[in-house]
Short mmCIF file of C-alpha atoms in Angstrom, two decimals:
data_model
loop_
_atom_site.label_atom_id
_atom_site.label_comp_id
_atom_site.label_asym_id
_atom_site.label_seq_id
_atom_site.Cartn_x
_atom_site.Cartn_y
_atom_site.Cartn_z
CA UNK X 229 -7.96 62.51 -71.62
CA UNK X 230 -8.58 60.15 -74.53
CA UNK X 231 -5.31 61.15 -76.21
CA UNK X 232 -3.24 60.35 -73.05
CA UNK X 233 -4.62 56.81 -72.67
CA UNK X 234 -4.09 56.27 -76.38
CA UNK X 235 -0.40 57.08 -75.97
CA UNK X 236 -0.13 54.72 -73.01
CA UNK X 237 -1.63 51.91 -75.02
CA UNK X 238 0.74 52.51 -77.94
CA UNK X 239 3.81 52.33 -75.63
CA UNK X 240 2.54 49.23 -73.89
CA UNK X 241 1.90 47.54 -77.20
CA UNK X 242 5.37 48.44 -78.51
CA UNK X 243 7.01 47.07 -75.38
CA UNK X 244 4.99 43.90 -75.67
CA UNK X 245 5.94 43.53 -79.33
CA UNK X 246 9.64 43.83 -78.52
CA UNK X 247 9.29 41.31 -75.70
CA UNK X 248 7.46 38.92 -77.98
CA UNK X 249 10.07 39.23 -80.68
CA UNK X 250 12.82 38.41 -78.22
CA UNK X 251 11.03 35.44 -76.73
CA UNK X 252 9.92 34.14 -80.09
CA UNK X 253 13.50 34.27 -81.35
CA UNK X 254 14.89 32.25 -78.44
CA UNK X 255 12.01 29.83 -78.55
CA UNK X 256 12.56 29.37 -82.25
CA UNK X 257 16.18 28.63 -81.43
CA UNK X 258 15.15 26.01 -78.87
CA UNK X 259 12.60 24.59 -81.24
CA UNK X 260 15.09 24.30 -84.06
CA UNK X 261 17.53 22.71 -81.64
CA UNK X 262 14.90 20.19 -80.60
CA UNK X 263 14.11 19.50 -84.23
CA UNK X 264 17.81 19.07 -85.01
CA UNK X 265 18.24 16.68 -82.14
CA UNK X 266 15.38 14.52 -83.25
CA UNK X 267 16.91 14.14 -86.66
CA UNK X 268 17.72 10.44 -87.24
CA UNK X 269 21.43 10.85 -87.82
CA UNK X 270 21.90 12.95 -84.71
CA UNK X 271 23.33 10.31 -82.41
CA UNK X 272 25.67 8.96 -85.08
CA UNK X 273 27.01 12.44 -85.69
CA UNK X 274 27.51 13.08 -81.99
CA UNK X 275 29.44 9.84 -81.65
CA UNK X 276 31.53 10.70 -84.65
CA UNK X 277 32.25 14.16 -83.29
CA UNK X 278 33.47 12.75 -80.07
CA UNK X 279 35.67 10.07 -81.54
CA UNK X 280 37.08 12.56 -84.03
CA UNK X 281 38.13 14.61 -81.03
CA UNK X 282 35.99 17.47 -82.17
CA UNK X 283 34.93 18.33 -78.66
CA UNK X 284 36.62 21.59 -77.85
CA UNK X 285 38.08 22.16 -74.40
CA UNK X 286 38.29 18.45 -73.59
CA UNK X 287 41.39 19.20 -71.54
CA UNK X 288 39.49 21.62 -69.32
CA UNK X 289 36.98 18.95 -68.43
CA UNK X 290 39.65 17.00 -66.54
CA UNK X 291 40.72 19.97 -64.44
CA UNK X 292 40.35 20.27 -60.69
CA UNK X 293 36.92 20.77 -59.29
CA UNK X 294 36.46 24.01 -57.41
CA UNK X 295 35.11 24.80 -53.98
CA UNK X 296 31.98 26.17 -55.58
CA UNK X 297 31.36 22.82 -57.22
CA UNK X 298 31.73 21.09 -53.84
CA UNK X 299 29.16 23.35 -52.26
CA UNK X 300 26.76 22.54 -55.02
CA UNK X 301 27.34 18.85 -54.60
CA UNK X 302 26.92 19.10 -50.85
CA UNK X 303 25.97 15.74 -49.52
CA UNK X 304 23.48 14.44 -47.11
CA UNK X 305 24.57 13.25 -43.66
CA UNK X 306 26.45 9.96 -43.59
CA UNK X 307 24.63 7.02 -42.18
CA UNK X 308 25.84 5.80 -38.79
CA UNK X 309 27.04 2.22 -38.93
CA UNK X 310 28.86 1.36 -35.69
CA UNK X 311 27.97 -2.34 -35.84
CA UNK X 312 29.27 -2.83 -39.35
CA UNK X 313 30.86 -6.25 -38.69
CA UNK X 314 27.54 -7.61 -37.44
CA UNK X 315 25.72 -6.01 -40.36
CA UNK X 316 28.14 -7.49 -42.86
CA UNK X 317 27.66 -10.92 -41.31
CA UNK X 318 23.90 -10.58 -41.60
CA UNK X 319 24.27 -9.25 -45.14
CA UNK X 320 26.25 -12.36 -46.06
CA UNK X 321 23.66 -14.55 -44.36
CA UNK X 322 20.83 -12.93 -46.32
CA UNK X 323 22.84 -13.18 -49.50
CA UNK X 324 23.28 -16.93 -49.02
CA UNK X 325 19.64 -17.30 -48.02
CA UNK X 326 18.62 -15.62 -51.25
CA UNK X 327 20.88 -17.57 -53.58
CA UNK X 328 20.54 -20.97 -51.88
CA UNK X 329 16.89 -20.94 -50.86
CA UNK X 330 14.67 -18.08 -51.98
CA UNK X 331 15.87 -17.72 -55.54
CA UNK X 332 15.75 -21.42 -56.45
CA UNK X 333 12.28 -21.69 -54.92
CA UNK X 334 11.16 -18.55 -56.79
CA UNK X 335 12.40 -19.88 -60.08
CA UNK X 336 10.47 -23.10 -59.71
CA UNK X 337 7.45 -21.11 -58.56
CA UNK X 338 7.81 -18.83 -61.56
CA UNK X 339 7.75 -21.76 -63.95
CA UNK X 340 4.75 -23.26 -62.23
CA UNK X 341 2.58 -20.16 -62.10
CA UNK X 342 2.02 -17.51 -64.80
CA UNK X 343 2.88 -13.89 -64.07
CA UNK X 344 -0.74 -12.72 -63.91
CA UNK X 345 -1.43 -15.24 -61.16
CA UNK X 346 1.61 -14.16 -59.18
CA UNK X 347 0.64 -10.51 -59.54
CA UNK X 348 -2.79 -11.37 -58.17
CA UNK X 349 -1.25 -13.09 -55.18
CA UNK X 350 0.89 -10.04 -54.56
CA UNK X 351 -2.16 -7.79 -54.89
CA UNK X 352 -3.98 -9.95 -52.36
CA UNK X 353 -1.30 -9.60 -49.70
CA UNK X 354 -0.89 -5.93 -50.51
CA UNK X 355 -4.60 -5.34 -50.01
CA UNK X 356 -4.39 -6.90 -46.54
CA UNK X 357 -1.95 -4.20 -45.51
CA UNK X 358 -4.60 -1.52 -45.96
CA UNK X 359 -5.09 -0.95 -42.20
CA UNK X 360 -1.37 -0.25 -41.74
CA UNK X 361 -1.26 2.19 -44.64
CA UNK X 362 -4.46 3.92 -43.52
CA UNK X 363 -3.32 4.39 -39.92
CA UNK X 364 0.02 5.80 -41.05
CA UNK X 365 -1.54 8.16 -43.59
CA UNK X 366 -3.79 9.52 -40.86
CA UNK X 367 -0.95 9.80 -38.33
CA UNK X 368 1.03 11.78 -40.87
CA UNK X 369 -1.90 14.05 -41.61
CA UNK X 370 -2.12 12.81 -45.18
CA UNK X 371 -5.89 12.94 -45.36
CA UNK X 372 -6.06 12.77 -49.13
CA UNK X 373 -3.88 9.68 -49.03
CA UNK X 374 -6.10 8.14 -46.38
CA UNK X 375 -9.09 8.78 -48.60
CA UNK X 376 -7.38 7.20 -51.58
CA UNK X 377 -6.49 4.14 -49.53
CA UNK X 378 -10.08 3.74 -48.36
CA UNK X 379 -11.35 3.98 -51.91
CA UNK X 380 -8.73 1.51 -53.13
CA UNK X 381 -9.56 -1.01 -50.41
CA UNK X 382 -13.29 -0.77 -51.00
CA UNK X 383 -13.07 -1.13 -54.76
CA UNK X 384 -10.31 -3.74 -54.87
CA UNK X 385 -11.96 -5.91 -52.21
CA UNK X 386 -15.29 -5.92 -54.00
CA UNK X 387 -14.85 -5.38 -57.73
CA UNK X 388 -11.28 -6.63 -57.40
CA UNK X 389 -12.46 -9.94 -55.96
CA UNK X 390 -11.00 -9.87 -52.48
CA UNK X 391 -7.97 -7.89 -53.47
CA UNK X 392 -6.77 -10.19 -56.25
CA UNK X 393 -7.14 -7.43 -58.78
CA UNK X 394 -6.39 -3.74 -58.68
CA UNK X 395 -9.12 -1.90 -60.64
CA UNK X 396 -8.61 1.13 -58.40
CA UNK X 397 -5.06 1.36 -59.66
CA UNK X 398 -5.35 0.35 -63.29
CA UNK X 399 -8.70 1.95 -64.13
CA UNK X 400 -9.04 4.81 -61.68
CA UNK X 401 -5.30 5.55 -61.43
CA UNK X 402 -5.40 5.71 -57.64
CA UNK X 403 -1.90 4.82 -56.54
CA UNK X 404 -1.11 2.86 -53.39
CA UNK X 405 -0.03 5.20 -50.57
CA UNK X 406 2.91 3.24 -49.29
CA UNK X 407 3.24 4.49 -45.71
CA UNK X 408 4.54 2.65 -42.67
CA UNK X 409 5.45 3.37 -39.06
CA UNK X 410 9.11 4.00 -39.84
CA UNK X 411 8.11 6.82 -42.18
CA UNK X 412 5.59 8.15 -39.67
CA UNK X 413 8.30 8.40 -37.01
CA UNK X 414 10.48 10.13 -39.59
CA UNK X 415 7.74 12.66 -40.36
CA UNK X 416 7.55 13.43 -36.65
CA UNK X 417 11.24 14.21 -36.67
CA UNK X 418 12.70 10.96 -35.33
CA UNK X 419 16.22 10.48 -36.65
CA UNK X 420 16.98 7.26 -38.46
CA UNK X 421 19.54 6.03 -35.91
CA UNK X 422 22.14 3.38 -36.64
CA UNK X 423 22.00 1.07 -39.61
CA UNK X 424 20.97 -2.48 -38.77
CA UNK X 425 20.78 -5.52 -41.04
CA UNK X 426 18.34 -8.13 -39.80
CA UNK X 427 18.47 -11.76 -40.90
CA UNK X 428 15.70 -12.47 -43.40
CA UNK X 429 14.15 -9.02 -43.04
CA UNK X 430 17.15 -7.28 -44.59
CA UNK X 431 18.45 -3.71 -44.21
CA UNK X 432 16.82 -1.38 -41.71
CA UNK X 433 17.62 1.40 -39.28
CA UNK X 434 16.90 1.74 -35.58
CA UNK X 435 13.88 3.93 -36.30
CA UNK X 436 12.56 1.70 -39.06
CA UNK X 437 13.04 -1.39 -36.89
CA UNK X 438 10.89 0.08 -34.15
CA UNK X 439 8.43 0.91 -36.92
CA UNK X 440 8.46 -2.71 -38.06
CA UNK X 441 6.95 -3.73 -34.74
CA UNK X 442 3.95 -1.56 -35.50
CA UNK X 443 3.83 -2.79 -39.09
CA UNK X 444 3.73 -6.40 -37.91
CA UNK X 445 1.00 -5.61 -35.43
CA UNK X 446 -1.24 -4.28 -38.18
CA UNK X 447 -0.47 -7.06 -40.64
CA UNK X 448 -3.28 -9.67 -40.60
CA UNK X 449 -0.82 -12.38 -41.66
CA UNK X 450 0.93 -12.02 -38.27
CA UNK X 451 -2.12 -13.49 -36.57
CA UNK X 452 -2.28 -16.68 -38.59
CA UNK X 453 -2.36 -19.76 -36.31
CA UNK X 454 -0.82 -22.29 -35.79
CA UNK X 455 2.86 -21.53 -36.31
CA UNK X 456 3.21 -23.91 -39.27
CA UNK X 457 0.41 -22.12 -41.08
CA UNK X 458 2.07 -18.77 -40.38
CA UNK X 459 5.40 -19.99 -41.74
CA UNK X 460 3.60 -21.41 -44.77
CA UNK X 461 1.72 -18.25 -45.58
CA UNK X 462 4.76 -16.02 -45.03
CA UNK X 463 6.88 -18.24 -47.23
CA UNK X 464 4.37 -18.07 -50.04
CA UNK X 465 4.34 -14.29 -49.75
CA UNK X 466 8.14 -14.08 -49.79
CA UNK X 467 8.65 -16.50 -52.66
CA UNK X 468 5.82 -14.96 -54.67
CA UNK X 469 7.17 -11.44 -54.35
CA UNK X 470 10.71 -12.60 -55.06
CA UNK X 471 9.54 -14.35 -58.22
CA UNK X 472 8.39 -11.01 -59.60
CA UNK X 473 11.74 -9.43 -58.92
CA UNK X 474 14.28 -12.06 -59.86
CA UNK X 475 17.31 -10.32 -61.24
CA UNK X 476 17.00 -7.08 -59.28
CA UNK X 477 19.28 -8.06 -56.41
CA UNK X 478 21.71 -9.77 -58.80
CA UNK X 479 21.88 -6.57 -60.87
CA UNK X 480 22.64 -4.46 -57.79
CA UNK X 481 25.43 -6.85 -56.81
CA UNK X 482 26.86 -6.86 -60.31
CA UNK X 483 26.84 -3.09 -60.56
CA UNK X 484 28.43 -2.58 -57.16
CA UNK X 485 32.08 -2.25 -56.25
CA UNK X 486 31.19 -3.21 -52.66
CA UNK X 487 27.70 -4.72 -52.50
CA UNK X 488 27.30 -4.16 -48.76
CA UNK X 489 27.94 -0.41 -49.04
CA UNK X 490 25.84 -0.21 -52.17
CA UNK X 491 22.80 -1.90 -50.59
CA UNK X 492 23.19 0.10 -47.38
CA UNK X 493 23.35 3.38 -49.28
CA UNK X 494 20.46 2.47 -51.59
CA UNK X 495 18.27 1.59 -48.60
CA UNK X 496 19.09 4.83 -46.79
CA UNK X 497 18.51 6.99 -49.89
CA UNK X 498 15.25 5.16 -50.60
CA UNK X 499 13.92 5.70 -47.09
CA UNK X 500 15.08 9.32 -46.86
CA UNK X 501 13.38 10.12 -50.14
CA UNK X 502 10.02 8.87 -48.79
CA UNK X 503 9.93 11.33 -45.90
CA UNK X 504 8.41 14.68 -46.90
CA UNK X 505 11.08 16.68 -45.22
CA UNK X 506 13.54 15.37 -47.76
CA UNK X 507 11.08 15.10 -50.59
CA UNK X 508 12.02 15.00 -54.24
CA UNK X 509 13.07 18.29 -55.65
CA UNK X 510 15.13 18.97 -52.58
CA UNK X 511 18.00 16.71 -53.59
CA UNK X 512 21.22 18.67 -53.86
CA UNK X 513 22.36 19.24 -57.40
CA UNK U 302 -7.53 52.68 -83.13
CA UNK U 303 -7.54 51.91 -79.43
CA UNK U 304 -9.32 48.61 -80.03
CA UNK U 305 -6.78 47.65 -82.69
CA UNK U 306 -3.91 48.24 -80.29
CA UNK U 307 -5.49 46.15 -77.57
CA UNK U 308 -6.22 43.40 -80.10
CA UNK U 309 -2.60 43.47 -81.28
CA UNK U 310 -1.33 43.21 -77.71
CA UNK U 311 -3.63 40.30 -76.97
CA UNK U 312 -2.60 38.48 -80.14
CA UNK U 313 1.05 38.84 -79.13
CA UNK U 314 0.37 37.40 -75.71
CA UNK U 315 -1.46 34.40 -77.13
CA UNK U 316 1.04 33.66 -79.87
CA UNK U 317 4.18 33.71 -77.71
CA UNK U 318 5.02 30.14 -76.67
CA UNK U 319 5.91 29.54 -73.03
CA UNK U 320 9.61 29.66 -72.30
CA UNK U 321 9.32 27.84 -68.99
CA UNK U 322 9.41 24.06 -69.50
CA UNK U 323 10.54 24.64 -73.09
CA UNK U 324 11.11 20.94 -73.31
CA UNK U 325 14.56 20.76 -74.83
CA UNK U 326 16.04 18.64 -72.01
CA UNK U 327 13.03 16.34 -72.01
CA UNK U 328 13.00 16.06 -75.78
CA UNK U 329 16.72 15.32 -75.83
CA UNK U 330 16.40 12.49 -73.34
CA UNK U 331 13.23 11.19 -74.93
CA UNK U 332 14.97 11.01 -78.29
CA UNK U 333 17.89 9.07 -76.85
CA UNK U 334 15.64 6.66 -74.96
CA UNK U 335 13.47 6.11 -78.03
CA UNK U 336 16.57 5.34 -80.08
CA UNK U 337 17.55 2.71 -77.54
CA UNK U 338 14.03 1.26 -77.56
CA UNK U 339 14.13 1.14 -81.36
CA UNK U 340 17.32 -0.91 -81.25
CA UNK U 341 15.87 -3.25 -78.61
CA UNK U 342 12.64 -3.73 -80.52
CA UNK U 343 14.26 -4.16 -83.92
CA UNK U 344 12.91 -7.44 -85.32
CA UNK U 345 16.12 -7.97 -87.28
CA UNK U 346 18.13 -8.02 -84.06
CA UNK U 347 16.11 -10.46 -81.99
CA UNK U 348 18.48 -13.42 -82.37
CA UNK U 349 21.12 -14.30 -79.80
CA UNK U 350 23.76 -13.78 -82.49
CA UNK U 351 22.70 -10.18 -82.89
CA UNK U 352 23.34 -9.47 -79.23
CA UNK U 353 26.73 -7.91 -79.87
CA UNK U 354 25.34 -5.63 -82.55
CA UNK U 355 22.59 -4.52 -80.19
CA UNK U 356 25.14 -3.92 -77.46
CA UNK U 357 27.34 -1.76 -79.66
CA UNK U 358 24.43 0.33 -80.87
CA UNK U 359 23.13 0.91 -77.36
CA UNK U 360 26.64 1.80 -76.23
CA UNK U 361 27.02 4.44 -78.91
CA UNK U 362 23.69 5.98 -77.96
CA UNK U 363 24.79 5.98 -74.32
CA UNK U 364 27.95 7.83 -75.35
CA UNK U 365 25.84 10.65 -76.69
CA UNK U 366 23.36 10.60 -73.85
CA UNK U 367 25.63 10.54 -70.81
CA UNK U 368 28.43 12.83 -69.81
CA UNK U 369 30.76 10.36 -68.15
CA UNK U 370 33.31 12.99 -67.13
CA UNK U 371 30.66 14.95 -65.25
CA UNK U 372 29.36 11.73 -63.75
CA UNK U 373 32.85 10.77 -62.59
CA UNK U 374 33.63 14.20 -61.14
CA UNK U 375 30.40 14.38 -59.18
CA UNK U 376 30.81 10.83 -57.92
CA UNK U 377 34.29 11.41 -56.55
CA UNK U 378 33.60 14.95 -55.38
CA UNK U 379 36.57 16.27 -53.45
CA UNK U 380 38.61 13.14 -54.08
CA UNK U 381 38.74 14.05 -57.78
CA UNK U 382 41.38 16.62 -56.94
CA UNK U 383 43.63 14.06 -55.31
CA UNK U 384 43.91 12.10 -58.56
CA UNK U 385 46.48 13.14 -61.12
CA UNK U 386 45.56 13.70 -64.77
CA UNK U 387 46.28 10.13 -65.89
CA UNK U 388 44.40 8.66 -62.96
CA UNK U 389 41.42 10.87 -63.75
CA UNK U 390 41.30 9.72 -67.34
CA UNK U 391 41.59 6.10 -66.34
CA UNK U 392 38.93 6.52 -63.68
CA UNK U 393 36.43 7.91 -66.20
CA UNK U 394 37.09 5.04 -68.60
CA UNK U 395 36.82 2.35 -65.90
CA UNK U 396 33.71 3.91 -64.37
CA UNK U 397 32.06 3.97 -67.75
CA UNK U 398 32.91 0.32 -68.40
CA UNK U 399 31.55 -0.73 -65.02
CA UNK U 400 28.28 1.07 -65.61
CA UNK U 401 27.87 -0.31 -69.09
CA UNK U 402 28.66 -3.84 -67.98
CA UNK U 403 26.32 -3.59 -65.05
CA UNK U 404 23.31 -2.18 -66.79
CA UNK U 405 23.65 -3.56 -70.31
CA UNK U 406 22.18 -6.92 -69.36
CA UNK U 407 19.18 -5.32 -67.79
CA UNK U 408 18.65 -3.07 -70.78
CA UNK U 409 19.01 -5.93 -73.25
CA UNK U 410 16.49 -7.95 -71.25
CA UNK U 411 13.86 -5.32 -71.95
CA UNK U 412 10.85 -6.72 -73.75
CA UNK U 413 7.91 -4.39 -74.12
CA UNK U 414 7.58 -2.28 -71.04
CA UNK U 415 6.17 1.19 -71.59
CA UNK U 416 8.38 4.19 -71.02
CA UNK U 417 6.48 7.38 -70.25
CA UNK U 418 8.01 10.83 -69.99
CA UNK U 419 6.14 13.01 -67.55
CA UNK U 420 7.79 16.40 -67.34
CA UNK U 421 10.98 18.32 -66.81
CA UNK U 422 11.92 20.63 -63.95
CA UNK U 423 14.58 23.28 -64.39
CA UNK U 424 16.98 23.13 -61.45
CA UNK U 425 19.19 25.95 -62.70
CA UNK U 426 19.94 27.70 -65.96
CA UNK U 427 21.97 24.79 -67.21
CA UNK U 428 20.55 21.90 -65.16
CA UNK U 429 17.25 20.08 -65.31
CA UNK U 430 15.51 16.98 -64.07
CA UNK U 431 13.61 14.93 -66.64
CA UNK U 432 10.98 12.75 -64.97
CA UNK U 433 9.83 9.51 -66.51
CA UNK U 434 8.55 6.13 -65.43
CA UNK U 435 8.59 2.59 -66.70
CA UNK U 436 5.42 0.52 -66.61
CA UNK U 437 6.05 -3.17 -66.35
CA UNK U 438 3.32 -5.75 -65.81
CA UNK U 439 4.10 -5.84 -62.12
CA UNK U 440 5.49 -2.43 -61.26
CA UNK U 441 5.61 1.27 -61.99
CA UNK U 442 9.15 2.53 -61.51
CA UNK U 443 9.92 6.26 -61.50
CA UNK U 444 13.20 7.11 -63.24
CA UNK U 445 14.49 10.67 -63.14
CA UNK U 446 17.37 11.86 -65.29
CA UNK U 447 19.46 14.80 -64.10
CA UNK U 448 20.87 16.60 -67.10
CA UNK U 449 23.39 19.37 -67.56
CA UNK U 450 23.92 21.58 -70.59
CA UNK U 451 27.51 21.49 -71.72
CA UNK U 452 28.41 23.19 -74.98
CA UNK U 453 24.77 23.50 -76.01
CA UNK U 454 24.06 19.77 -75.59
CA UNK U 455 22.04 18.36 -72.72
CA UNK U 456 23.60 15.26 -71.21
CA UNK U 457 22.78 13.02 -68.28
CA UNK U 458 24.97 13.21 -65.18
CA UNK U 459 22.79 11.25 -62.76
CA UNK U 460 19.97 8.75 -62.84
CA UNK U 461 17.60 8.57 -59.88
CA UNK U 462 15.57 5.39 -59.64
CA UNK U 463 12.84 5.35 -56.99
CA UNK U 464 14.64 8.06 -55.07
CA UNK U 465 18.06 6.37 -55.23
CA UNK U 466 20.69 8.43 -56.99
CA UNK U 467 23.28 6.51 -58.99
CA UNK U 468 26.16 8.86 -58.33
CA UNK U 469 25.40 9.10 -54.62
CA UNK U 470 25.39 5.34 -54.40
CA UNK U 471 28.79 5.04 -56.07
CA UNK U 472 30.10 7.99 -54.12
CA UNK U 473 29.44 6.12 -50.86
CA UNK U 474 31.25 3.09 -52.15
CA UNK U 475 34.27 4.99 -53.49
CA UNK U 476 34.49 7.08 -50.34
CA UNK U 477 34.63 4.03 -48.13
CA UNK U 478 37.29 2.48 -50.34
CA UNK U 479 39.40 5.65 -50.40
CA UNK U 480 39.40 5.68 -46.57
CA UNK U 481 41.76 2.75 -46.62
CA UNK U 482 43.28 2.80 -50.11
CA UNK U 483 45.15 5.24 -52.29
CA UNK U 484 43.77 6.39 -55.66
CA UNK U 485 45.93 3.75 -57.35
CA UNK U 486 44.43 1.14 -55.05
CA UNK U 487 40.96 2.23 -56.06
CA UNK U 488 41.87 2.07 -59.73
CA UNK U 489 43.27 -1.43 -59.21
CA UNK U 490 39.97 -2.56 -57.69
CA UNK U 491 38.06 -1.03 -60.61
CA UNK U 492 40.35 -2.65 -63.16
CA UNK U 493 39.80 -6.00 -61.51
CA UNK U 494 36.06 -5.51 -61.61
CA UNK U 495 36.06 -4.65 -65.29
CA UNK U 496 38.38 -7.48 -66.31
CA UNK U 497 37.31 -10.06 -63.75
CA UNK U 498 33.63 -10.79 -64.12
#
C-alpha cells in the first residue's frame, strides 16, 4: 500500500519536473527576448536591418491576401447613409461653425481662463448630468454603475464643492459611467438606423437622436429660463468644452482622406464600442 | 522520502513563471513608447530648431514599432488583391507618409502627459492587444495597440483609440473612394494629400 503510493508520487514528480523544464526554457527565451528588446541600441539596429534590406521574405509580404485572411478581417455591418447629401451639407455647416465661431471663441476663452478653471467648469456641467447617467445605468441593469454614479454625485457635490472638483474620480478612482438613452436603446436591441448629421449637435444616428430627446429632458440646463439665459449657459458649456479639446477635430481632418467619411465612421465605431453586445475584446482581428 | 517528493513538486510549481501574459508584446510596445517619450522629453531638443531632429528620431522608432505592410493589407482588405505589385508598394509608402504627417504634430505637441500600460490580452498565438491609457490634465484616453508577431518581432498593425480602430476608419474611407475610382485614382488622391498640405 505504502509502496504503491510512493511510486505514484515519484512518477508525478518526474512529469512535473519535465513540464517545468520545458516551460522554464521557453520562458527564459521570452525573458531573454524581452531583455534584448529593451537594450538601448535595439531600435537603431532594427532600423538598420530594415534599410539594409536584411528582412528576409520581403517579397512574400506583398503577395495576395488569401480568403482565410479575409475571414479573419471580417468587418462589421456598414452604416446606412441614404441621406448622405443632406449629411454632407450639415457636416460642412458644422465645420464652418467650428472654424468661424466656436474655435475663435474657444481660443480667446482659453487665453482668458487657466486650464484648471475650465476643467472645473466642465466638471460642474458633467455633475449636473448625474440624473441622466443614473437612470440609464439602472435601465441597462448596470447596478454597480448606478452605485458608482450615486457615490460620485454625493462626494463631488459636497467635498467637490458643487461639482467643481472630482475627488471621487481622482482620489477614489471611481470613473464616470457615461451612459445615455441612445446606448440604453442599443442595449435593448434597437438597431442604430440611418446616419444623421444635425446642425450644431453633430453626427448621430436615428436611434441616438431619439435618445437625445431623453438626454435633453434629464439635463437641468434644458430648463433654464428665459431663452437668452439658456443660450448663454449652453454657449459657455460648448465653448468651455471646446477649449479643452482644441486641435482634436483639426487632427482628424488632417489625418483623413475624406473627412466626412472619417468622422462618420469614427462616430459609428465609438458608439458601437459602448454597447455591451459589441464590447471590447469582441472586435474582429 | 514521500515528503521530499511532495516538497520537490511544490517547489517546481512555485518556481515556474506563468506563461500566460508573458508580457513580451507589452514590453515591446512599452519600450518603443518610452523611447519616443525620451526623445520628446529630451532637454537638448526643446528648441524649435530641433524639431526636425525630433521628427526623424520619432520616425525611425515608428519604423521599428509599426508594420506598415500589415497595416496597409488589413486596411484595404479584399481590394489589396486588385492592386498590382507596384501599386501595392506605392500604397504602403503613401499610407505611411499620410499617417506620419497626420500624427507627428500631435505627438510632437506632447508635453508631460502620463502614459500607463495596463495589460496585454493574447488574441491568438501570434496576435495580442496591448492596453494602455494616456492621462492628460483633462482626460483619460484609452489607447489599445494590436500587435502581430512577424519573424519573432512584435509589431503594431492597428491602434484603437477610445474604441475607434485606425485601420477600420481608413478602410471605410478607401472603400468609398474605390467605389468610384480605380486603384490608380486612389493612389493619385493619396499622392496629392502627401504632397499638397
